CSV table of C-alpha atoms in Angstrom, one decimal:
chain,number,residue,atom,x,y,z
A,3,UNK,CA,99.0,112.9,75.3
A,4,UNK,CA,100.3,109.4,74.7
A,5,UNK,CA,96.9,107.8,75.3
A,6,UNK,CA,95.0,110.4,73.5
A,7,UNK,CA,97.1,109.6,70.5
A,8,UNK,CA,95.3,106.2,70.2
A,9,UNK,CA,92.0,106.5,72.3
A,10,UNK,CA,89.3,109.2,71.6
A,11,UNK,CA,88.4,109.5,75.2
A,12,UNK,CA,90.8,109.4,78.3
A,13,UNK,CA,89.7,109.9,81.8
A,14,UNK,CA,91.7,110.4,85.1
A,15,UNK,CA,90.2,109.3,88.6
A,16,UNK,CA,92.3,110.7,91.6
A,17,UNK,CA,91.9,107.4,94.1
A,18,UNK,CA,92.6,109.1,97.5
A,19,UNK,CA,92.5,112.8,97.4
A,20,UNK,CA,89.9,113.9,94.9
A,21,UNK,CA,89.9,117.6,95.8
A,22,UNK,CA,93.7,117.9,95.3
A,23,UNK,CA,94.1,117.3,91.6
A,24,UNK,CA,97.6,116.2,92.6
A,25,UNK,CA,98.7,119.8,92.9
A,26,UNK,CA,100.0,119.8,96.5
A,27,UNK,CA,103.4,118.8,97.0
A,28,UNK,CA,102.8,116.7,100.3
A,29,UNK,CA,100.4,114.4,98.6
A,30,UNK,CA,101.3,111.3,96.7
A,31,UNK,CA,98.4,109.2,95.3
A,32,UNK,CA,97.2,106.7,92.7
A,33,UNK,CA,95.3,107.7,89.7
A,34,UNK,CA,93.2,105.5,87.7
A,35,UNK,CA,93.3,106.2,83.7
A,36,UNK,CA,90.4,105.0,81.8
A,37,UNK,CA,90.8,105.0,78.2
A,38,UNK,CA,87.9,104.2,75.7
A,39,UNK,CA,88.0,103.5,71.9
A,40,UNK,CA,84.5,104.5,71.3
A,41,UNK,CA,83.1,108.1,70.7
A,42,UNK,CA,80.1,107.1,72.8
A,43,UNK,CA,80.1,109.1,76.1
A,44,UNK,CA,80.0,106.8,79.3
A,45,UNK,CA,77.9,107.4,82.2
A,46,UNK,CA,80.1,106.8,84.7
A,47,UNK,CA,77.5,105.6,87.2
A,48,UNK,CA,77.2,102.3,89.0
A,49,UNK,CA,74.6,100.5,91.6
A,50,UNK,CA,77.4,100.0,94.0
A,51,UNK,CA,77.7,103.0,96.1
A,52,UNK,CA,81.6,102.4,96.9
A,53,UNK,CA,82.4,102.4,93.1
A,54,UNK,CA,80.2,105.5,92.6
A,55,UNK,CA,82.4,107.4,95.2
A,56,UNK,CA,85.4,106.8,93.1
A,57,UNK,CA,83.6,107.5,89.7
A,58,UNK,CA,82.5,111.0,91.2
A,59,UNK,CA,86.1,112.0,91.7
A,60,UNK,CA,86.6,112.3,87.9
A,61,UNK,CA,89.2,115.0,86.9
A,62,UNK,CA,87.1,117.6,84.6
A,63,UNK,CA,90.4,119.5,83.8
A,64,UNK,CA,91.9,119.6,80.2
A,65,UNK,CA,95.5,118.7,80.3
A,66,UNK,CA,97.9,120.5,78.1
A,67,UNK,CA,99.6,118.6,75.3
A,68,UNK,CA,102.8,116.9,76.5
A,69,UNK,CA,105.4,114.6,74.8
A,70,UNK,CA,104.2,111.4,73.3
A,71,UNK,CA,106.1,108.5,74.6
A,72,UNK,CA,106.8,105.8,72.3
A,73,UNK,CA,109.5,102.6,72.0
A,74,UNK,CA,111.9,105.0,70.8
A,75,UNK,CA,111.3,107.5,73.3
A,76,UNK,CA,110.2,106.3,76.9
A,77,UNK,CA,112.0,108.2,79.6
A,78,UNK,CA,110.3,106.7,82.4
A,79,UNK,CA,113.2,106.6,84.8
A,80,UNK,CA,113.8,110.4,83.9
A,81,UNK,CA,110.1,111.5,84.9
A,82,UNK,CA,110.1,109.0,87.7
A,83,UNK,CA,113.2,110.6,89.2
A,84,UNK,CA,111.9,114.2,88.7
A,85,UNK,CA,108.7,113.2,90.4
A,86,UNK,CA,110.6,112.2,93.8
A,87,UNK,CA,112.3,115.3,94.1
């Protein structure tokens, strides 16, 4: 939600478990966030097969609206603690 306040396009790519969607409690993984200021849709393709593998992991799920984090409201420690429990 915070990124969508600034960028017209925001994409998320799971790095390790593309089919889990991050929903399983036993999986922790990294996500790559790509935010674009253009309205032109990207192709997300590459001549590099390794890179194409990761590009094919793009989440196609719409995330529900959440809290916009700002300098006045940036509860990083709170959310990080919740994620670990």
